[in-house]
Amino acid sequence: MDFYVSWYPGDPDYPRHDDDCAMLVSVASVARDWSMGQFNILPHRLIIDSGGYRYAIAPQESLSPPALFKRQLGILDQAPIEAIICARDYPVLDASLTSNQKDYCITQTIAYAYEFKQLAKKHRLPSHWRTMAIIQGYDEASLIYCANELKSIGFDLYGIGSLAVLKRHQPIIRRVEAVASVVGAERLHIFGVGVIETVNAFREMGIHSIDSARPAKAAAYNEILYSNPYRRFGIMEPPHIPMAGRLPKHRRLSKPLPCGCPVCKNGSSDIIGVGKRAFIRARALHNYYHLKKVFVDS
Ligand SMILES: [Zn+2]
């Protein structure tokens, strides 16, 4: 199972420190003229998300399918790397929508995916770039319906999102199993997961890949993660700097534990620094190093 780290402007330059780096970049989180050319060292694998979630909450920013596809190719900038390009989806964001409104989201997702498939065919993508359609639904039956429709259009890979809202482990697993029964676990990507127990279950199911923004998010909340075994710590509050933190005092570190990550291996204690963006970035890179071990190697 591959782990794609979500990348936003200001996050660490992960590919520089990991020659097997897989990254997810969303069209909606980078500037309109931004491209992969801005990285000196490219990731080994890349997913270019369609911004579907962002466009669902900010429809005024959304792009037409041809404009979106052009933008995705612009981000790729002919990069000679393995890339997955996602079709625009139409997430069912609000559980209180009527069933007609929810079905409309699914119909739109299928229509967008169909148009995306035509665009991909017309552009004759190189063989190292693959297509992914996103399965949407609000229960197992609607997910299975959408998965069957997308499968009949035909994509290299399929993604499933909007699972984090379920919060609980079992309902998430049931939905993923339902979708995997249609498209195959080995062709399924799960968007936006970070709970270790759930990720472990996905790996055992033979899921193709996951992505997570957790390294940088945890870093921003002053959290330091370690692997083997997995542990999570806060940072001891330095004198005069009142600090936000979600962990109790006895689980906060005043100095880093021994660590072989690209930040700590040379004796740096930047991961427990606060008050500068560079410290958050150092912590995010450290967290990435460990979460990748937890997600992929466990
Ligand atoms: Zn470290």
Tab-separated table of C-alpha atoms in Angstrom, residues 196 200 224-233 251 257-258 286 289-291 293-295 297-298:
chain	number	residue	atom	x	y	z
A	196	ILE	CA	-3.611	4.145	12.595
A	200	ASN	CA	-3.799	-0.928	9.285
A	224	ILE	CA	5.641	14.838	17.709
A	225	LEU	CA	5.088	11.312	16.401
A	226	TYR	CA	7.415	8.306	16.626
A	227	SER	CA	7.266	4.841	15.087
A	228	ASN	CA	8.172	1.343	16.203
A	229	PRO	CA	6.173	1.417	18.358
A	230	TYR	CA	3.886	4.283	17.342
A	231	ARG	CA	3.897	7.058	19.975
A	232	ARG	CA	2.515	10.573	20.110
A	233	PHE	CA	3.887	13.404	22.271
A	251	ARG	CA	3.020	13.330	27.554
A	257	LEU	CA	13.979	11.195	21.654
A	258	PRO	CA	16.763	9.456	19.666
A	286	HIS	CA	9.988	14.248	11.284
A	289	TYR	CA	9.287	9.989	8.342
A	290	HIS	CA	7.628	8.117	11.221
A	291	LEU	CA	4.056	7.980	9.906
A	293	LYS	CA	6.946	3.722	8.649
A	294	VAL	CA	3.750	3.180	10.627
A	295	PHE	CA	1.451	3.253	7.580
A	297	ASP	CA	5.977	-0.914	6.992
A	298	SER	CA	3.923	-2.100	9.971
